[in-house]
């Protein structure tokens, strides 16, 4: 039971955006929506063009991980053509994660924290994630939300996962979630240009990492306390060796229990 059937028509009815999702392709089963969005971008699609699928059979997560994407989830990718320097690209993940966290709150009434930089967490379990794949010409912003995934589906994904349905005991309207998310992406993405510091402050408020002990892996493993998120989106961690600046994409972190 997936709660609602995704359709471009139903999403468009409640879409309140100027640009994001105005070109919208909704599919049944695809390999990965990021791949389809790349094809659109390569063919010249404008910023905001979006791809949504009911199911992905080759969904990708960060660090080459598989992203299990059965029907009932929201699997969405959008074309971004950011006017940012390469150093600022980590901010894309941050803006998308903030948009997704707010959308979950709006549609499911759940507080979704963000585990820097891109994990969406409800009650310490992962409910979604962000994968930004960048080329010199454009970036693809991919967002996955375990929306209407049943308890048994969630168990297949793993102990550390959850879904909106598992948390609220009801399905959510996927079309409304998609329209809300596209509006959120448009708003937070624009704030990168016009209102970046306030956007980052809101992100920090939703962070479930700041002030906590974390374990950093991806290079040498080290432990520390997450002290801040700077204006480039990097995480500042106090370790025994001093302050470390972690850039999005370079490392993974685990929050100590
Ligand atoms: C992560 O937490 O590791 C990131 C997960 C990102 C999953 C989304 S689902 C839509 C888009 N298409 C993909 O293949 N991946 C992203």
Tab-separated table of C-alpha atoms and ligand atoms in Angstrom:
chain	number	residue	atom	x	y	z
A	1	UNK	CA	0.000	0.000	0.000
A	2	UNK	CA	1.782	3.150	-1.137
A	3	UNK	CA	-0.822	5.623	0.105
A	4	UNK	CA	-1.096	7.687	-3.050
A	5	UNK	CA	-0.089	7.276	-6.649
A	6	UNK	CA	2.411	9.798	-7.911
A	7	UNK	CA	1.369	11.794	-10.942
A	8	UNK	CA	2.625	14.960	-12.591
A	9	UNK	CA	-0.953	16.291	-12.725
A	10	UNK	CA	-1.569	15.853	-9.005
A	11	UNK	CA	1.782	17.395	-8.109
A	12	UNK	CA	1.202	20.358	-10.433
A	13	UNK	CA	-2.177	21.129	-8.804
A	14	UNK	CA	-0.489	21.977	-5.510
A	15	UNK	CA	2.868	23.186	-6.870
A	16	UNK	CA	3.655	26.734	-5.673
A	17	UNK	CA	6.942	27.412	-7.413
A	18	UNK	CA	8.196	29.625	-10.199
A	19	UNK	CA	10.806	27.281	-11.518
A	20	UNK	CA	11.371	24.056	-9.617
A	21	UNK	CA	9.193	21.241	-10.922
A	22	UNK	CA	7.737	23.367	-13.724
A	23	UNK	CA	9.414	20.855	-16.016
A	24	UNK	CA	8.507	17.595	-14.304
A	25	UNK	CA	8.829	13.974	-15.382
A	26	UNK	CA	7.158	11.318	-13.240
A	27	UNK	CA	8.026	7.692	-13.944
A	28	UNK	CA	7.168	4.250	-12.624
A	29	UNK	CA	10.375	2.251	-12.372
A	30	UNK	CA	13.740	3.797	-13.299
A	31	UNK	CA	17.408	3.033	-12.682
A	32	UNK	CA	18.148	6.203	-10.707
A	33	UNK	CA	16.387	9.557	-10.929
A	34	UNK	CA	19.832	11.188	-10.728
A	35	UNK	CA	20.761	9.447	-14.002
A	36	UNK	CA	17.610	10.667	-15.729
A	37	UNK	CA	18.105	14.192	-14.433
A	38	UNK	CA	21.668	14.100	-15.785
A	39	UNK	CA	20.332	13.162	-19.198
A	40	UNK	CA	17.948	16.127	-19.012
A	41	UNK	CA	20.753	18.465	-17.963
A	42	UNK	CA	23.035	17.190	-20.746
A	43	UNK	CA	20.222	17.920	-23.199
A	44	UNK	CA	20.113	21.512	-21.909
A	45	UNK	CA	17.250	21.368	-19.379
A	46	UNK	CA	16.860	24.513	-17.320
A	47	UNK	CA	17.490	24.727	-13.622
A	48	UNK	CA	14.608	23.272	-11.661
A	49	UNK	CA	13.702	20.530	-14.125
A	50	UNK	CA	12.802	17.555	-11.979
A	51	UNK	CA	12.453	13.789	-12.190
A	52	UNK	CA	10.431	11.705	-9.755
A	53	UNK	CA	10.051	7.933	-9.776
A	54	UNK	CA	7.899	5.484	-7.882
A	55	UNK	CA	10.746	2.991	-7.718
A	56	UNK	CA	14.480	2.970	-8.439
A	57	UNK	CA	16.265	-0.266	-9.198
A	58	UNK	CA	19.754	1.251	-9.118
A	59	UNK	CA	19.298	3.996	-6.534
A	60	UNK	CA	22.580	5.416	-5.277
A	61	UNK	CA	23.544	6.739	-1.883
A	62	UNK	CA	26.640	8.593	-0.782
A	63	UNK	CA	30.050	6.925	-0.900
A	64	UNK	CA	28.973	4.428	-3.557
A	65	UNK	CA	26.354	2.851	-1.326
A	66	UNK	CA	23.176	1.293	-2.716
A	67	UNK	CA	20.006	3.260	-1.917
A	68	UNK	CA	17.076	0.860	-1.605
A	69	UNK	CA	14.140	2.600	-3.295
A	70	UNK	CA	10.927	0.558	-3.409
A	71	UNK	CA	7.464	1.942	-4.281
A	72	UNK	CA	6.063	4.153	-1.539
A	73	UNK	CA	9.140	6.344	-1.192
A	74	UNK	CA	9.747	9.734	-2.731
A	75	UNK	CA	12.743	9.554	-5.078
A	76	UNK	CA	13.349	12.951	-6.637
A	77	UNK	CA	16.162	14.630	-8.553
A	78	UNK	CA	16.444	18.150	-9.871
A	79	UNK	CA	18.776	20.000	-12.222
A	80	UNK	CA	20.807	22.765	-10.578
A	81	UNK	CA	22.976	25.279	-12.394
A	82	UNK	CA	24.449	27.060	-9.389
A	83	UNK	CA	26.385	30.305	-9.583
A	84	UNK	CA	28.709	29.101	-6.842
A	85	UNK	CA	32.439	28.538	-6.635
A	86	UNK	CA	33.544	24.916	-6.289
A	87	UNK	CA	34.367	25.645	-2.632
A	88	UNK	CA	30.758	26.604	-2.060
A	89	UNK	CA	29.213	23.509	-3.635
A	90	UNK	CA	28.838	21.722	-0.278
A	91	UNK	CA	26.180	24.329	0.474
A	92	UNK	CA	23.930	22.634	-2.065
A	93	UNK	CA	23.625	19.538	0.138
A	94	UNK	CA	22.907	21.767	3.097
A	95	UNK	CA	20.158	23.739	1.330
A	96	UNK	CA	18.502	20.545	0.062
A	97	UNK	CA	18.690	18.865	3.460
A	98	UNK	CA	17.074	21.894	5.095
A	99	UNK	CA	14.305	21.882	2.470
A	100	UNK	CA	13.674	18.170	3.029
A	101	UNK	CA	13.649	18.491	6.814
A	102	UNK	CA	11.081	21.321	6.690
A	103	UNK	CA	8.940	19.428	4.149
A	104	UNK	CA	8.813	16.348	6.392
A	105	UNK	CA	7.672	18.526	9.264
A	106	UNK	CA	5.001	20.207	7.113
A	107	UNK	CA	3.556	17.048	5.590
A	108	UNK	CA	4.087	14.406	8.295
A	109	UNK	CA	4.252	16.599	11.403
A	110	UNK	CA	7.544	14.995	12.390
A	111	UNK	CA	10.680	16.755	13.541
A	112	UNK	CA	13.399	15.604	11.182
A	113	UNK	CA	16.907	16.467	12.302
A	114	UNK	CA	19.827	16.610	9.920
A	115	UNK	CA	22.946	14.590	10.584
A	116	UNK	CA	25.566	16.680	8.817
A	117	UNK	CA	25.710	16.941	5.937
A	118	UNK	CA	22.883	15.024	4.385
A	119	UNK	CA	21.166	12.406	6.521
A	120	UNK	CA	17.565	13.108	7.486
A	121	UNK	CA	16.887	11.585	10.871
A	122	UNK	CA	13.758	10.947	12.906
A	123	UNK	CA	14.245	9.639	16.445
A	124	UNK	CA	17.830	8.688	15.625
A	125	UNK	CA	16.897	6.628	12.566
A	126	UNK	CA	17.519	7.569	8.980
A	127	UNK	CA	14.380	8.560	7.079
A	128	UNK	CA	16.047	10.045	4.020
A	129	UNK	CA	19.187	11.389	2.437
A	130	UNK	CA	20.633	13.777	-0.111
A	131	UNK	CA	23.026	12.972	-2.934
A	132	UNK	CA	24.416	15.901	-4.911
A	133	UNK	CA	26.393	14.886	-7.988
A	134	UNK	CA	28.267	17.767	-9.576
A	135	UNK	CA	29.849	18.290	-12.977
A	136	UNK	CA	31.585	21.493	-14.120
A	137	UNK	CA	28.417	22.500	-16.007
A	138	UNK	CA	25.653	21.590	-13.548
A	139	UNK	CA	24.774	19.659	-10.414
A	140	UNK	CA	22.062	17.118	-9.802
A	141	UNK	CA	20.355	17.314	-6.431
A	142	UNK	CA	18.898	13.928	-5.485
A	143	UNK	CA	16.644	13.507	-2.465
A	144	UNK	CA	15.265	10.249	-1.143
A	145	UNK	CA	12.598	10.110	1.578
A	146	UNK	CA	11.345	6.822	2.998
A	147	UNK	CA	7.770	8.018	3.011
A	148	UNK	CA	5.183	5.235	2.802
A	149	UNK	CA	7.423	2.269	3.482
A	150	UNK	CA	5.901	-0.353	5.739
A	151	UNK	CA	7.637	-1.733	8.819
A	152	UNK	CA	8.617	-4.909	6.966
A	153	UNK	CA	10.160	-2.904	4.107
A	154	UNK	CA	12.050	-0.830	6.619
A	155	UNK	CA	13.386	-3.946	8.353
A	156	UNK	CA	14.769	-5.075	4.982
A	157	UNK	CA	16.643	-1.780	4.673
A	158	UNK	CA	18.169	-2.110	8.108
A	159	UNK	CA	17.894	-1.380	11.781
A	160	UNK	CA	19.041	2.184	11.475
A	161	UNK	CA	16.295	3.126	8.972
A	162	UNK	CA	12.767	4.342	9.442
A	163	UNK	CA	9.948	5.765	7.318
A	164	UNK	CA	7.355	8.480	7.756
A	165	UNK	CA	4.666	5.773	7.761
A	166	UNK	CA	6.442	3.771	10.468
A	167	UNK	CA	6.729	6.902	12.610
A	168	UNK	CA	3.203	8.300	12.265
A	169	UNK	CA	1.267	5.077	11.677
A	170	UNK	CA	-0.319	6.474	8.505
A	171	UNK	CA	0.589	7.050	4.915
A	172	UNK	CA	1.324	10.547	3.636
A	173	UNK	CA	0.162	12.057	0.352
A	174	UNK	CA	3.205	11.568	-1.898
A	175	UNK	CA	2.055	14.176	-4.402
A	176	UNK	CA	1.728	16.779	-1.669
A	177	UNK	CA	5.111	15.779	-0.257
A	178	UNK	CA	6.662	16.177	-3.729
A	179	UNK	CA	5.077	19.615	-4.300
A	180	UNK	CA	6.079	20.777	-0.804
A	181	UNK	CA	9.628	19.545	-1.321
A	182	UNK	CA	9.995	21.270	-4.699
A	183	UNK	CA	8.797	24.555	-3.162
A	184	UNK	CA	11.217	24.066	-0.274
A	185	UNK	CA	14.116	23.410	-2.631
A	186	UNK	CA	13.301	26.558	-4.590
A	187	UNK	CA	13.207	28.641	-1.414
A	188	UNK	CA	16.362	27.303	0.229
A	189	UNK	CA	18.317	27.256	-3.032
A	190	UNK	CA	17.471	30.928	-3.640
A	191	UNK	CA	18.560	31.770	-0.094
A	192	UNK	CA	22.046	30.551	-1.014
A	193	UNK	CA	22.304	33.706	-3.095
A	194	UNK	CA	20.314	36.205	-1.045
A	195	UNK	CA	20.055	35.070	2.569
A	196	UNK	CA	22.799	32.548	3.114
A	197	UNK	CA	23.647	33.247	6.735
A	198	UNK	CA	20.052	32.937	7.877
A	199	UNK	CA	19.683	29.731	5.856
A	200	UNK	CA	22.777	28.314	7.568
A	201	UNK	CA	21.459	29.345	10.984
A	202	UNK	CA	18.260	27.425	10.335
A	203	UNK	CA	20.276	24.437	9.207
A	204	UNK	CA	22.321	24.597	12.423
A	205	UNK	CA	19.103	24.640	14.461
A	206	UNK	CA	18.055	21.387	12.808
A	207	UNK	CA	21.469	19.797	13.243
A	208	UNK	CA	21.538	16.749	15.479
A	209	UNK	CA	25.311	16.774	15.478
A	210	UNK	CA	26.314	20.103	16.986
A	211	UNK	CA	27.527	19.779	20.553
A	212	UNK	CA	27.664	15.967	20.283
A	213	UNK	CA	30.600	13.561	20.295
A	214	UNK	CA	31.173	12.082	16.865
A	215	UNK	CA	33.454	9.551	15.230
A	216	UNK	CA	34.978	10.617	11.921
A	217	UNK	CA	35.917	8.031	9.311
A	218	UNK	CA	36.803	8.117	5.648
A	219	UNK	CA	40.485	8.907	6.231
A	220	UNK	CA	42.083	8.194	9.575
A	221	UNK	CA	39.455	7.483	12.230
A	222	UNK	CA	39.242	10.060	14.992
A	223	UNK	CA	36.794	11.180	17.671
A	224	UNK	CA	35.772	14.683	18.610
A	225	UNK	CA	32.984	17.071	19.471
A	226	UNK	CA	31.149	18.852	16.635
A	227	UNK	CA	31.437	22.537	17.478
A	228	UNK	CA	30.112	24.374	14.462
A	229	UNK	CA	29.170	24.543	10.802
A	230	UNK	CA	31.016	27.327	8.998
A	231	UNK	CA	29.813	29.572	6.167
A	232	UNK	CA	31.043	27.102	3.525
A	233	UNK	CA	29.014	24.288	5.099
A	234	UNK	CA	32.056	22.555	6.611
A	235	UNK	CA	31.755	20.887	10.021
A	236	UNK	CA	34.188	22.114	12.671
A	237	UNK	CA	35.203	19.375	15.095
A	238	UNK	CA	37.364	19.629	18.196
A	239	UNK	CA	39.588	16.559	18.393
A	240	UNK	CA	42.588	15.763	20.581
A	241	UNK	CA	44.783	16.995	17.749
A	242	UNK	CA	42.975	20.359	17.635
A	243	UNK	CA	40.226	21.762	15.458
A	244	UNK	CA	39.441	19.774	12.313
A	245	UNK	CA	37.467	21.164	9.362
A	246	UNK	CA	35.442	18.443	7.643
A	247	UNK	CA	34.276	19.133	4.110
A	248	UNK	CA	31.139	17.545	2.649
A	249	UNK	CA	31.986	14.485	0.612
A	250	UNK	CA	35.319	13.778	2.268
A	251	UNK	CA	34.267	11.933	5.393
A	252	UNK	CA	31.485	10.113	7.192
A	253	UNK	CA	30.584	10.710	10.782
A	254	UNK	CA	28.813	8.668	13.400
A	255	UNK	CA	27.156	10.300	16.383
A	256	UNK	CA	28.165	8.636	19.653
A	257	UNK	CA	25.216	7.147	21.577
B	1	LIG	C1	22.462	9.017	1.143
B	1	LIG	O1	21.951	9.258	2.233
B	1	LIG	O2	23.406	8.230	1.036
B	1	LIG	C2	21.911	9.706	-0.071
B	1	LIG	C3	20.690	9.034	-0.613
B	1	LIG	C4	20.127	9.735	-1.833
B	1	LIG	C5	19.002	8.943	-2.501
B	1	LIG	C6	18.353	9.728	-3.599
B	1	LIG	S1	16.846	8.991	-4.143
B	1	LIG	C7	16.783	10.089	-5.492
B	1	LIG	C8	18.189	10.204	-6.026
B	1	LIG	N1	18.493	9.116	-6.935
B	1	LIG	C9	19.455	8.320	-6.469
B	1	LIG	O3	19.904	7.312	-7.075
B	1	LIG	N2	19.873	8.740	-5.282
B	1	LIG	C10	19.168	9.938	-4.865
